[in-house]
mmCIF file of C-alpha atoms in Angstrom:
data_model
loop_
_atom_site.group_PDB
_atom_site.id
_atom_site.type_symbol
_atom_site.label_atom_id
_atom_site.label_comp_id
_atom_site.label_asym_id
_atom_site.label_seq_id
_atom_site.Cartn_x
_atom_site.Cartn_y
_atom_site.Cartn_z
ATOM 1 C CA MET G 148 137.212 53.868 160.580
ATOM 2 C CA VAL G 149 136.688 57.420 161.793
ATOM 3 C CA LEU G 150 136.309 60.050 159.107
ATOM 4 C CA LYS G 151 137.556 63.422 160.298
ATOM 5 C CA VAL G 152 137.298 66.728 158.500
ATOM 6 C CA VAL G 153 139.594 69.360 159.983
ATOM 7 C CA ASP G 154 139.277 73.031 159.089
ATOM 8 C CA LEU G 155 138.426 72.044 155.553
ATOM 9 C CA GLY G 156 138.011 74.589 152.799
ATOM 10 C CA VAL G 157 136.760 73.640 149.357
ATOM 11 C CA ALA G 158 136.781 75.550 146.084
ATOM 12 C CA ARG G 159 134.693 75.315 142.970
ATOM 13 C CA GLY G 160 136.249 76.513 139.738
ATOM 14 C CA GLY G 161 139.066 78.106 141.725
ATOM 15 C CA VAL G 162 136.716 80.161 143.906
ATOM 16 C CA PRO G 163 136.509 79.091 147.553
ATOM 17 C CA VAL G 164 132.943 78.243 148.568
ATOM 18 C CA LEU G 165 133.371 76.800 152.059
ATOM 19 C CA GLU G 166 136.029 77.225 154.712
ATOM 20 C CA GLY G 167 136.666 76.084 158.261
ATOM 21 C CA VAL G 168 134.367 73.048 158.087
ATOM 22 C CA ASN G 169 134.904 70.617 160.971
ATOM 23 C CA PHE G 170 133.101 67.387 161.647
ATOM 24 C CA ALA G 171 133.814 63.762 162.394
ATOM 25 C CA ALA G 172 131.888 60.605 161.709
ATOM 26 C CA ALA G 173 132.543 57.469 163.720
ATOM 27 C CA PRO G 174 131.511 53.941 162.712
ATOM 28 C CA GLY G 175 127.754 53.570 162.934
ATOM 29 C CA GLU G 176 127.178 57.284 162.544
ATOM 30 C CA ALA G 177 125.431 59.170 159.785
ATOM 31 C CA VAL G 178 126.154 62.821 159.056
ATOM 32 C CA VAL G 179 123.744 64.858 156.990
ATOM 33 C CA LEU G 180 124.999 68.043 155.365
ATOM 34 C CA THR G 181 122.404 70.730 154.858
ATOM 35 C CA GLY G 182 122.401 74.241 153.511
ATOM 36 C CA PRO G 183 120.802 76.257 150.733
ATOM 37 C CA ASN G 184 121.464 75.505 147.054
ATOM 38 C CA GLY G 185 124.916 76.547 145.970
ATOM 39 C CA VAL G 186 126.410 76.534 149.457
ATOM 40 C CA GLY G 187 128.920 73.875 148.404
ATOM 41 C CA LYS G 188 127.463 70.550 149.496
ATOM 42 C CA THR G 189 128.337 68.794 146.243
ATOM 43 C CA THR G 190 131.794 70.369 146.148
ATOM 44 C CA LEU G 191 132.462 69.247 149.718
ATOM 45 C CA LEU G 192 131.314 65.698 148.956
ATOM 46 C CA ARG G 193 133.412 65.547 145.774
ATOM 47 C CA THR G 194 136.408 66.699 147.802
ATOM 48 C CA LEU G 195 135.728 63.998 150.400
ATOM 49 C CA ALA G 196 135.553 61.429 147.606
ATOM 50 C CA GLY G 197 138.977 62.545 146.385
ATOM 51 C CA LEU G 198 137.774 63.846 143.032
ATOM 52 C CA GLN G 199 139.311 67.240 143.767
ATOM 53 C CA PRO G 200 141.961 68.387 146.226
ATOM 54 C CA PRO G 201 140.952 70.388 149.337
ATOM 55 C CA TYR G 202 141.519 74.129 149.089
ATOM 56 C CA SER G 203 142.687 74.238 152.694
ATOM 57 C CA GLY G 204 142.539 72.025 155.769
ATOM 58 C CA ARG G 205 142.645 68.260 155.914
ATOM 59 C CA ILE G 206 140.522 65.174 155.489
ATOM 60 C CA ILE G 207 141.652 62.370 157.764
ATOM 61 C CA LEU G 208 140.746 58.909 156.571
ATOM 62 C CA PRO G 209 141.777 55.585 158.041
ATOM 63 C CA ASP G 210 142.359 54.285 154.529
ATOM 64 C CA ALA G 211 142.528 56.133 151.236
ATOM 65 C CA GLU G 212 140.220 53.589 149.640
ATOM 66 C CA ALA G 213 137.535 53.730 152.306
ATOM 67 C CA ILE G 214 135.015 55.929 150.524
ATOM 68 C CA ALA G 215 132.239 54.869 148.176
ATOM 69 C CA TYR G 216 130.876 57.905 146.357
ATOM 70 C CA ALA G 217 127.505 58.366 144.678
ATOM 71 C CA GLY G 218 126.911 61.630 142.890
ATOM 72 C CA HIS G 219 123.967 63.175 141.079
ATOM 73 C CA ALA G 220 124.452 60.812 138.144
ATOM 74 C CA ASP G 221 124.109 57.097 138.768
ATOM 75 C CA GLY G 222 126.744 55.786 136.385
ATOM 76 C CA ILE G 223 124.358 53.307 134.800
ATOM 77 C CA LYS G 224 124.814 51.937 131.304
ATOM 78 C CA ALA G 225 121.467 51.900 129.522
ATOM 79 C CA VAL G 226 122.231 48.955 127.238
ATOM 80 C CA LEU G 227 123.405 46.665 130.032
ATOM 81 C CA SER G 228 120.966 44.810 132.257
ATOM 82 C CA VAL G 229 120.561 45.615 135.947
ATOM 83 C CA ASN G 230 122.573 42.516 136.817
ATOM 84 C CA GLU G 231 125.348 43.332 134.349
ATOM 85 C CA ASN G 232 125.627 46.875 135.691
ATOM 86 C CA LEU G 233 125.951 45.675 139.273
ATOM 87 C CA ARG G 234 128.270 42.819 138.430
ATOM 88 C CA PHE G 235 130.606 45.245 136.658
ATOM 89 C CA TRP G 236 130.897 47.450 139.735
ATOM 90 C CA ALA G 237 131.302 44.412 141.973
ATOM 91 C CA ARG G 238 134.188 43.152 139.836
ATOM 92 C CA VAL G 239 135.813 46.589 139.760
ATOM 93 C CA HIS G 240 135.757 46.592 143.551
ATOM 94 C CA GLY G 241 136.906 42.983 143.811
ATOM 95 C CA GLN G 242 133.617 41.715 145.254
ATOM 96 C CA ALA G 243 131.962 38.574 144.042
ATOM 97 C CA ASP G 244 128.441 38.674 145.382
ATOM 98 C CA ILE G 245 125.702 40.999 144.157
ATOM 99 C CA ALA G 246 122.726 39.015 145.506
ATOM 100 C CA ASP G 247 122.758 40.916 148.791
ATOM 101 C CA ALA G 248 122.663 44.322 147.076
ATOM 102 C CA VAL G 249 119.914 43.174 144.708
ATOM 103 C CA ALA G 250 117.806 42.027 147.636
ATOM 104 C CA ARG G 251 118.463 45.064 149.809
ATOM 105 C CA PHE G 252 117.339 47.509 147.164
ATOM 106 C CA GLY G 253 114.434 45.444 145.912
ATOM 107 C CA LEU G 254 115.879 44.918 142.448
ATOM 108 C CA GLY G 255 115.098 41.197 142.211
ATOM 109 C CA GLU G 256 112.257 41.555 139.716
ATOM 110 C CA LEU G 257 114.249 43.994 137.601
ATOM 111 C CA ALA G 258 117.487 41.998 137.508
ATOM 112 C CA ALA G 259 117.283 40.907 133.870
ATOM 113 C CA ARG G 260 115.790 44.158 132.551
ATOM 114 C CA ARG G 261 117.816 46.577 130.462
ATOM 115 C CA ALA G 262 118.778 49.501 132.699
ATOM 116 C CA GLY G 263 117.710 51.932 129.962
ATOM 117 C CA GLY G 264 114.118 50.798 130.385
ATOM 118 C CA LEU G 265 113.953 51.553 134.104
ATOM 119 C CA SER G 266 112.117 54.524 135.562
ATOM 120 C CA ALA G 267 114.074 57.375 137.156
ATOM 121 C CA GLY G 268 113.407 56.034 140.644
ATOM 122 C CA GLN G 269 114.395 52.488 139.708
ATOM 123 C CA LYS G 270 117.614 53.800 138.150
ATOM 124 C CA ARG G 271 118.334 55.660 141.347
ATOM 125 C CA ARG G 272 117.830 52.459 143.326
ATOM 126 C CA LEU G 273 120.237 50.659 141.025
ATOM 127 C CA GLY G 274 122.726 53.515 141.463
ATOM 128 C CA LEU G 275 122.459 53.195 145.234
ATOM 129 C CA ALA G 276 122.699 49.398 145.116
ATOM 130 C CA ARG G 277 126.140 49.957 143.609
ATOM 131 C CA LEU G 278 127.250 51.241 147.039
ATOM 132 C CA ALA G 279 126.477 47.907 148.592
ATOM 133 C CA VAL G 280 128.694 46.030 146.120
ATOM 134 C CA THR G 281 131.708 48.284 146.699
ATOM 135 C CA GLY G 282 132.322 46.761 150.122
ATOM 136 C CA ARG G 283 133.603 50.136 151.361
ATOM 137 C CA PRO G 284 132.859 51.394 154.872
ATOM 138 C CA ILE G 285 132.221 55.121 154.284
ATOM 139 C CA TRP G 286 129.352 56.076 151.982
ATOM 140 C CA VAL G 287 129.450 59.606 150.602
ATOM 141 C CA LEU G 288 126.138 60.374 148.960
ATOM 142 C CA ASP G 289 124.943 63.443 147.132
ATOM 143 C CA GLU G 290 121.153 63.872 147.342
ATOM 144 C CA PRO G 291 120.571 60.110 147.428
ATOM 145 C CA THR G 292 116.788 60.316 147.642
ATOM 146 C CA VAL G 293 116.177 62.386 144.506
ATOM 147 C CA SER G 294 113.398 60.821 142.405
ATOM 148 C CA LEU G 295 112.725 58.066 144.972
ATOM 149 C CA ASP G 296 109.140 57.468 146.112
ATOM 150 C CA LYS G 297 108.209 57.022 149.776
ATOM 151 C CA GLN G 298 108.599 53.258 149.617
ATOM 152 C CA SER G 299 112.032 53.475 147.980
ATOM 153 C CA VAL G 300 113.149 56.093 150.508
ATOM 154 C CA ASP G 301 112.224 53.612 153.245
ATOM 155 C CA LEU G 302 114.131 50.893 151.392
ATOM 156 C CA PHE G 303 117.126 53.212 151.132
ATOM 157 C CA GLY G 304 116.782 54.176 154.805
ATOM 158 C CA ALA G 305 116.802 50.513 155.764
ATOM 159 C CA ALA G 306 119.887 49.871 153.629
ATOM 160 C CA VAL G 307 121.733 52.786 155.239
ATOM 161 C CA ARG G 308 120.687 51.594 158.703
ATOM 162 C CA ALA G 309 121.965 48.105 157.929
ATOM 163 C CA HIS G 310 125.217 49.625 156.702
ATOM 164 C CA LEU G 311 125.575 51.697 159.887
ATOM 165 C CA ALA G 312 124.722 48.696 162.061
ATOM 166 C CA SER G 313 127.546 46.736 160.434
ATOM 167 C CA GLY G 314 130.020 49.429 161.447
ATOM 168 C CA GLY G 315 129.800 51.613 158.370
ATOM 169 C CA THR G 316 129.597 55.379 158.127
ATOM 170 C CA ALA G 317 127.487 57.578 155.888
ATOM 171 C CA VAL G 318 127.871 61.242 154.955
ATOM 172 C CA PHE G 319 125.191 62.669 152.759
ATOM 173 C CA ALA G 320 123.587 65.829 151.521
ATOM 174 C CA SER G 321 119.849 65.677 151.820
ATOM 175 C CA HIS G 322 116.793 67.707 152.751
ATOM 176 C CA ILE G 323 114.365 65.027 153.763
ATOM 177 C CA ASP G 324 113.930 63.107 156.971
ATOM 178 C CA MET G 325 115.346 59.583 156.697
ATOM 179 C CA GLY G 326 113.524 58.220 159.716
ATOM 180 C CA PHE G 327 116.613 57.463 161.785
ATOM 181 C CA ASP G 328 119.064 59.338 163.985
ATOM 182 C CA VAL G 329 121.515 61.452 162.077
ATOM 183 C CA ARG G 330 123.887 64.248 162.966
ATOM 184 C CA VAL G 331 123.013 67.364 160.994
ATOM 185 C CA VAL G 332 125.810 69.703 159.942
ATOM 186 C CA ASP G 333 124.502 72.980 158.578
ATOM 187 C CA LEU G 334 127.036 74.373 156.120
ATOM 188 C CA THR G 335 125.592 77.898 155.960
ATOM 189 C CA PRO G 336 127.932 79.404 158.625
ATOM 190 C CA PHE G 337 130.983 78.028 156.801
ATOM 191 C CA ARG G 338 130.527 80.028 153.616
ATOM 192 C CA ALA G 339 133.862 81.336 152.418
ATOM 193 C CA ARG G 340 134.431 85.041 152.890
ATOM 194 C CA ALA G 341 137.312 85.338 150.474
ATOM 195 C CA THR G 342 136.322 85.198 146.840
ATOM 196 C CA VAL G 343 139.761 85.637 145.329
ATOM 197 C CA SER G 344 141.044 82.538 143.638
ATOM 198 C CA ARG G 345 144.476 81.148 144.286
ATOM 199 C CA ASP G 346 146.627 78.745 142.329
ATOM 200 C CA TYR G 347 144.008 78.340 139.672
ATOM 201 C CA ASP G 348 145.619 77.433 136.403
ATOM 202 C CA GLU G 349 142.628 76.067 134.582
ATOM 203 C CA VAL G 350 141.032 79.324 133.448
ATOM 204 C CA PHE G 351 141.623 78.478 129.818
ATOM 205 C CA LEU G 352 139.380 75.463 130.168
ATOM 206 C CA MET E 47 140.623 46.426 134.585
ATOM 207 C CA ILE E 48 139.640 43.262 132.766
ATOM 208 C CA ALA E 49 136.065 43.945 133.891
ATOM 209 C CA LEU E 50 136.280 47.444 132.417
ATOM 210 C CA PHE E 51 137.686 46.112 129.150
ATOM 211 C CA ILE E 52 134.946 43.488 128.867
ATOM 212 C CA ARG E 53 132.277 46.068 129.684
ATOM 213 C CA ASP E 54 133.592 48.505 127.053
ATOM 214 C CA VAL E 55 133.687 45.843 124.358
ATOM 215 C CA ARG E 56 130.197 44.711 125.338
ATOM 216 C CA LEU E 57 128.880 48.277 125.217
ATOM 217 C CA ALA E 58 130.440 48.800 121.810
ATOM 218 C CA VAL E 59 128.840 45.736 120.235
ATOM 219 C CA ARG E 60 125.394 46.293 121.787
ATOM 220 C CA ALA E 61 122.823 48.427 120.001
ATOM 221 C CA GLY E 62 123.919 52.033 119.572
ATOM 222 C CA GLY E 63 127.457 51.255 120.660
ATOM 223 C CA GLY E 64 129.004 52.373 117.408
ATOM 224 C CA PHE E 65 130.639 49.087 116.528
ATOM 225 C CA GLY E 66 130.801 48.789 112.747
ATOM 226 C CA LEU E 67 130.374 52.524 112.293
ATOM 227 C CA GLY E 68 134.077 53.038 111.699
ATOM 228 C CA LEU E 69 134.186 49.957 109.532
ATOM 229 C CA ALA E 70 131.294 51.183 107.345
ATOM 230 C CA PHE E 71 132.931 54.597 107.079
ATOM 231 C CA PHE E 72 136.213 52.967 106.007
ATOM 232 C CA LEU E 73 134.362 50.950 103.367
ATOM 233 C CA ILE E 74 132.599 54.010 101.960
ATOM 234 C CA VAL E 75 135.713 56.188 101.829
ATOM 235 C CA VAL E 76 137.650 53.508 99.999
ATOM 236 C CA VAL E 77 134.781 52.811 97.591
ATOM 237 C CA LEU E 78 134.445 56.516 96.802
ATOM 238 C CA VAL E 79 138.084 56.914 95.758
ATOM 239 C CA PRO E 80 137.815 55.028 92.428
ATOM 240 C CA PHE E 81 134.636 56.990 91.662
ATOM 241 C CA ALA E 82 136.500 60.245 92.131
ATOM 242 C CA LEU E 83 139.704 59.271 90.313
ATOM 243 C CA GLY E 84 138.320 57.092 87.532
ATOM 244 C CA PRO E 85 138.836 53.368 86.955
ATOM 245 C CA GLU E 86 142.481 53.644 86.021
ATOM 246 C CA THR E 87 144.092 50.522 87.477
ATOM 247 C CA ALA E 88 147.697 51.703 87.319
ATOM 248 C CA LEU E 89 146.928 54.917 89.212
ATOM 249 C CA LEU E 90 144.718 53.156 91.760
ATOM 250 C CA SER E 91 147.253 50.455 92.540
ATOM 251 C CA ARG E 92 149.910 53.132 93.074
ATOM 252 C CA ILE E 93 147.836 55.128 95.560
ATOM 253 C CA ALA E 94 146.088 52.149 97.191
ATOM 254 C CA PRO E 95 148.368 51.834 100.282
ATOM 255 C CA GLY E 96 148.072 55.538 101.066
ATOM 256 C CA VAL E 97 144.307 55.648 100.536
ATOM 257 C CA LEU E 98 143.775 52.593 102.742
ATOM 258 C CA TRP E 99 145.879 54.134 105.490
ATOM 259 C CA ILE E 100 144.073 57.501 105.324
ATOM 260 C CA GLY E 101 140.748 55.658 105.361
ATOM 261 C CA ALA E 102 141.722 53.593 108.396
ATOM 262 C CA LEU E 103 142.950 56.687 110.205
ATOM 263 C CA LEU E 104 139.741 58.657 109.593
ATOM 264 C CA ALA E 105 137.579 55.663 110.518
ATOM 265 C CA CYS E 106 139.498 55.380 113.774
ATOM 266 C CA LEU E 107 138.971 59.080 114.474
ATOM 267 C CA LEU E 108 135.214 58.724 114.125
ATOM 268 C CA SER E 109 134.699 56.771 117.339
ATOM 269 C CA LEU E 110 137.284 58.471 119.553
ATOM 270 C CA ASP E 111 134.979 60.886 121.352
ATOM 271 C CA ARG E 112 132.921 57.972 122.648
ATOM 272 C CA ILE E 113 135.854 56.648 124.685
ATOM 273 C CA PHE E 114 135.302 58.965 127.656
ATOM 274 C CA ALA E 115 132.397 61.257 126.732
ATOM 275 C CA LEU E 116 129.648 58.694 127.378
ATOM 276 C CA ASP E 117 131.136 57.648 130.715
ATOM 277 C CA PHE E 118 131.524 61.305 131.658
ATOM 278 C CA GLU E 119 127.905 62.184 130.851
ATOM 279 C CA ASP E 120 126.317 59.394 132.877
ATOM 280 C CA GLY E 121 128.625 59.854 135.858
ATOM 281 C CA THR E 122 130.486 56.554 135.405
ATOM 282 C CA LEU E 123 133.822 58.310 135.037
ATOM 283 C CA ASP E 124 133.553 59.925 138.505
ATOM 284 C CA LEU E 125 132.726 56.553 139.986
ATOM 285 C CA ILE E 126 135.572 54.810 138.164
ATOM 286 C CA ALA E 127 137.944 57.539 139.357
ATOM 287 C CA THR E 128 136.935 56.828 142.964
ATOM 288 C CA SER E 129 137.183 53.058 142.496
ATOM 289 C CA PRO E 130 140.295 50.985 143.265
ATOM 290 C CA LEU E 131 141.316 50.953 139.584
ATOM 291 C CA PRO E 132 144.331 53.151 138.822
ATOM 292 C CA LEU E 133 143.366 55.737 136.194
ATOM 293 C CA GLU E 134 146.429 54.809 134.144
ATOM 294 C CA GLY E 135 145.091 51.275 133.910
ATOM 295 C CA VAL E 136 141.626 52.606 133.076
ATOM 296 C CA CYS E 137 143.073 54.592 130.156
ATOM 297 C CA ALA E 138 145.053 51.591 128.936
ATOM 298 C CA ALA E 139 142.003 49.291 129.181
ATOM 299 C CA LYS E 140 139.850 51.789 127.325
ATOM 300 C CA ALA E 141 142.447 52.228 124.580
ATOM 301 C CA LEU E 142 142.673 48.453 124.216
ATOM 302 C CA ALA E 143 138.888 48.134 124.032
ATOM 303 C CA HIS E 144 138.796 50.875 121.392
ATOM 304 C CA TRP E 145 141.438 49.076 119.368
ATOM 305 C CA VAL E 146 139.650 45.729 119.578
ATOM 306 C CA THR E 147 136.327 47.243 118.480
ATOM 307 C CA THR E 148 137.675 49.695 115.879
ATOM 308 C CA GLY E 149 141.281 49.036 114.878
ATOM 309 C CA LEU E 150 141.144 45.270 114.629
ATOM 310 C CA PRO E 151 138.078 45.171 112.310
ATOM 311 C CA LEU E 152 139.859 47.689 110.060
ATOM 312 C CA VAL E 153 142.912 45.442 109.872
ATOM 313 C CA VAL E 154 140.697 42.519 108.879
ATOM 314 C CA ALA E 155 138.718 44.519 106.320
ATOM 315 C CA ALA E 156 141.667 46.270 104.687
ATOM 316 C CA PRO E 157 142.765 43.377 102.393
ATOM 317 C CA VAL E 158 139.207 43.049 101.065
ATOM 318 C CA LEU E 159 139.120 46.741 100.260
ATOM 319 C CA GLY E 160 142.598 46.462 98.745
ATOM 320 C CA VAL E 161 140.980 44.469 95.943
ATOM 321 C CA LEU E 162 138.735 47.437 95.114
ATOM 322 C CA LEU E 163 141.831 49.592 94.658
ATOM 323 C CA SER E 164 143.756 46.875 92.750
ATOM 324 C CA LEU E 165 146.536 46.727 95.327
ATOM 325 C CA PRO E 166 149.440 44.669 93.930
ATOM 326 C CA ALA E 167 149.497 41.098 95.268
ATOM 327 C CA ALA E 168 152.819 41.602 97.091
ATOM 328 C CA GLY E 169 151.269 44.445 99.069
ATOM 329 C CA TYR E 170 148.584 42.507 100.978
ATOM 330 C CA PRO E 171 150.691 40.971 103.758
ATOM 331 C CA TRP E 172 152.553 44.217 104.355
ATOM 332 C CA LEU E 173 149.341 46.236 104.384
ATOM 333 C CA VAL E 174 147.940 43.965 107.091
ATOM 334 C CA VAL E 175 151.213 43.994 109.042
ATOM 335 C CA SER E 176 151.484 47.792 108.870
ATOM 336 C CA LEU E 177 147.903 48.279 110.064
ATOM 337 C CA LEU E 178 148.314 45.650 112.772
ATOM 338 C CA VAL E 179 151.416 47.391 114.109
ATOM 339 C CA GLY E 180 150.196 50.949 113.556
ATOM 340 C CA THR E 181 146.537 51.019 114.606
ATOM 341 C CA PRO E 182 147.204 50.432 118.345
ATOM 342 C CA ALA E 183 149.060 53.758 118.337
ATOM 343 C CA LEU E 184 145.996 55.418 116.786
ATOM 344 C CA SER E 185 143.807 54.133 119.624
ATOM 345 C CA VAL E 186 146.254 55.104 122.369
ATOM 346 C CA ILE E 187 146.831 58.607 120.962
ATOM 347 C CA GLY E 188 143.090 58.950 120.456
ATOM 348 C CA THR E 189 142.437 57.992 124.083
ATOM 349 C CA PHE E 190 144.801 60.773 125.133
ATOM 350 C CA GLY E 191 142.903 63.240 122.924
ATOM 351 C CA ALA E 192 139.574 62.032 124.308
ATOM 352 C CA ALA E 193 140.863 62.518 127.860
ATOM 353 C CA LEU E 194 141.927 66.067 126.998
ATOM 354 C CA THR E 195 138.513 67.048 125.662
ATOM 355 C CA VAL E 196 136.344 65.047 128.059
ATOM 356 C CA GLY E 197 134.520 67.877 129.813
ATOM 357 C CA ILE E 198 133.863 69.879 126.675
ATOM 358 C CA LYS E 199 130.420 69.859 125.097
ATOM 359 C CA ARG E 200 130.642 68.728 121.482
ATOM 360 C CA GLY E 201 134.402 68.422 121.755
ATOM 361 C CA GLY E 202 134.559 66.078 118.765
ATOM 362 C CA LEU E 203 135.910 68.651 116.340
ATOM 363 C CA LEU E 204 138.485 69.925 118.812
ATOM 364 C CA LEU E 205 139.455 66.315 119.438
ATOM 365 C CA SER E 206 140.077 65.768 115.704
ATOM 366 C CA LEU E 207 142.190 68.910 115.493
ATOM 367 C CA LEU E 208 144.261 67.823 118.494
ATOM 368 C CA VAL E 209 144.685 64.228 117.481
ATOM 369 C CA LEU E 210 145.284 64.366 113.722
ATOM 370 C CA PRO E 211 148.707 66.071 113.941
ATOM 371 C CA LEU E 212 149.743 63.430 116.481
ATOM 372 C CA TYR E 213 148.808 60.738 113.965
ATOM 373 C CA VAL E 214 151.343 62.025 111.424
ATOM 374 C CA PRO E 215 154.320 59.812 112.379
ATOM 375 C CA THR E 216 152.184 56.676 112.412
ATOM 376 C CA LEU E 217 150.648 57.610 109.061
ATOM 377 C CA ILE E 218 154.037 58.317 107.459
ATOM 378 C CA PHE E 219 155.680 55.070 108.552
ATOM 379 C CA GLY E 220 152.555 52.934 108.206
ATOM 380 C CA ALA E 221 151.804 54.065 104.665
ATOM 381 C CA GLU E 222 155.501 53.718 103.836
ATOM 382 C CA VAL E 223 155.533 50.072 104.970
ATOM 383 C CA ALA E 224 152.436 49.334 102.873
ATOM 384 C CA ARG E 225 153.805 51.252 99.868
ATOM 385 C CA ALA E 226 157.235 49.663 100.004
ATOM 386 C CA GLY E 227 155.660 46.235 100.462
ATOM 387 C CA ALA E 228 153.427 46.714 97.433
ATOM 388 C CA GLY E 229 156.448 47.792 95.366
ATOM 389 C CA ASP E 230 158.661 44.898 96.508
ATOM 390 C CA LEU E 231 161.022 47.281 98.289
ATOM 391 C CA ALA E 232 162.719 46.879 101.679
ATOM 392 C CA VAL E 233 160.179 47.422 104.487
ATOM 393 C CA GLU E 234 162.422 46.900 107.522
ATOM 394 C CA THR E 235 163.288 50.524 108.317
ATOM 395 C CA PRO E 236 159.773 52.016 108.190
ATOM 396 C CA LEU E 237 158.380 48.940 109.957
ATOM 397 C CA VAL E 238 160.843 49.271 112.830
ATOM 398 C CA LEU E 239 160.089 52.986 113.128
ATOM 399 C CA LEU E 240 156.335 52.324 113.024
ATOM 400 C CA ALA E 241 156.692 49.734 115.776
ATOM 401 C CA ALA E 242 158.833 52.168 117.767
ATOM 402 C CA VAL E 243 156.158 54.880 117.536
ATOM 403 C CA THR E 244 153.513 52.402 118.694
ATOM 404 C CA CYS E 245 155.636 51.146 121.596
ATOM 405 C CA VAL E 246 156.464 54.647 122.809
ATOM 406 C CA THR E 247 152.836 55.794 122.711
ATOM 407 C CA ILE E 248 151.654 52.676 124.542
ATOM 408 C CA ALA E 249 154.347 53.137 127.183
ATOM 409 C CA LEU E 250 153.843 56.859 127.828
ATOM 410 C CA LEU E 251 150.394 58.057 126.850
ATOM 411 C CA PRO E 252 148.260 56.139 129.389
ATOM 412 C CA PHE E 253 150.083 58.123 132.102
ATOM 413 C CA ALA E 254 149.506 61.411 130.286
ATOM 414 C CA SER E 255 145.841 60.493 129.688
ATOM 415 C CA ALA E 256 145.345 59.692 133.377
ATOM 416 C CA ALA E 257 146.935 63.002 134.383
ATOM 417 C CA VAL E 258 144.689 65.126 132.140
ATOM 418 C CA LEU E 259 141.650 63.067 133.168
ATOM 419 C CA ARG E 260 142.330 63.862 136.825
ATOM 420 C CA MET E 261 142.525 67.540 135.916
ATOM 421 C CA ASN E 262 139.295 67.419 133.925
ATOM 422 C CA LEU E 263 137.326 65.662 136.669
ATOM 423 C CA ARG E 264 137.948 68.361 139.287
#
């Protein structure tokens, strides 16, 4: 399950933001993407997740359905309970068991609560617990630790470590130290020089 | 896909989900008509099928922008797009959930409201049949419109403008079935055409919806 990014260029709104990005992530490895705001971290992660096509270059995946993506928004339904939210994602991904995810992210006491009544950090934890019920090997996470307190960051770090130990891979954009070994890829040198858009037919939108 | 359908229905019937909104709107529109036109039974019974169809169509329109907009805002749509579910199936499941929570209650309520408009007795079964056959098309076309306008802030008005012209064939044949039924005329031709419109939209539009959704998520 090696994720390889070869000479990848990504574009946002038709304008290239990054080009010539190369990195690989083997099982058990975590890659952290860094760079100033607006450098294209989110765009790169969305491209990895398959939400938009690459502008140039290639993404080599062992399996098209290997990636579990978590963006800025958690995808939580406020009127459903924590359990119902997780069970929905588990069923979508053909998994049966959510107990493990609930335990790993410390959601046990919150399980029957309406997700709308959770704090921002608790919602984030629920959003991240969704990754554990997807059963997918490569986690692609965009600023996963936003609005998490120190304790929850540790909880998240432990969950990622457990995922890596079981042969998973993680690629995420983050600025804080997770407390375990990661490979840092600084995106600043890969900023696109060209600013002319190509093949962009969505201007009217 | 079944999980998505169940979740959508559950969200619709929970607090703030908008279930019953379309139904209440339908009720009010139909109740207002006799107030505006006067209590003239002969006139009301002649226009009843058309008024009920217009009412059902507008009530259906009311909840369309919720189909994708809510999932888009809270990030669920991105996550569903990266899940194993095919987007075509997602669109079909969402259209079905919309029909079950909006179209089906309208079908059930229509005969009751027919009484308010003194619909002739022969018209009731055909009114129900025409709505039952026609409203799925409204949901499927509406899902397509919702997919088109998903990224747009306050796209509800644009959605109505896009979708209403597409509703014309269903409205023509649906109201014709109800009208002909109420007047003891032959209903076969408009009914077959209405069913054909519904079948074609169900067969084709989930694919079109999925395609525009992919474009909008970029």
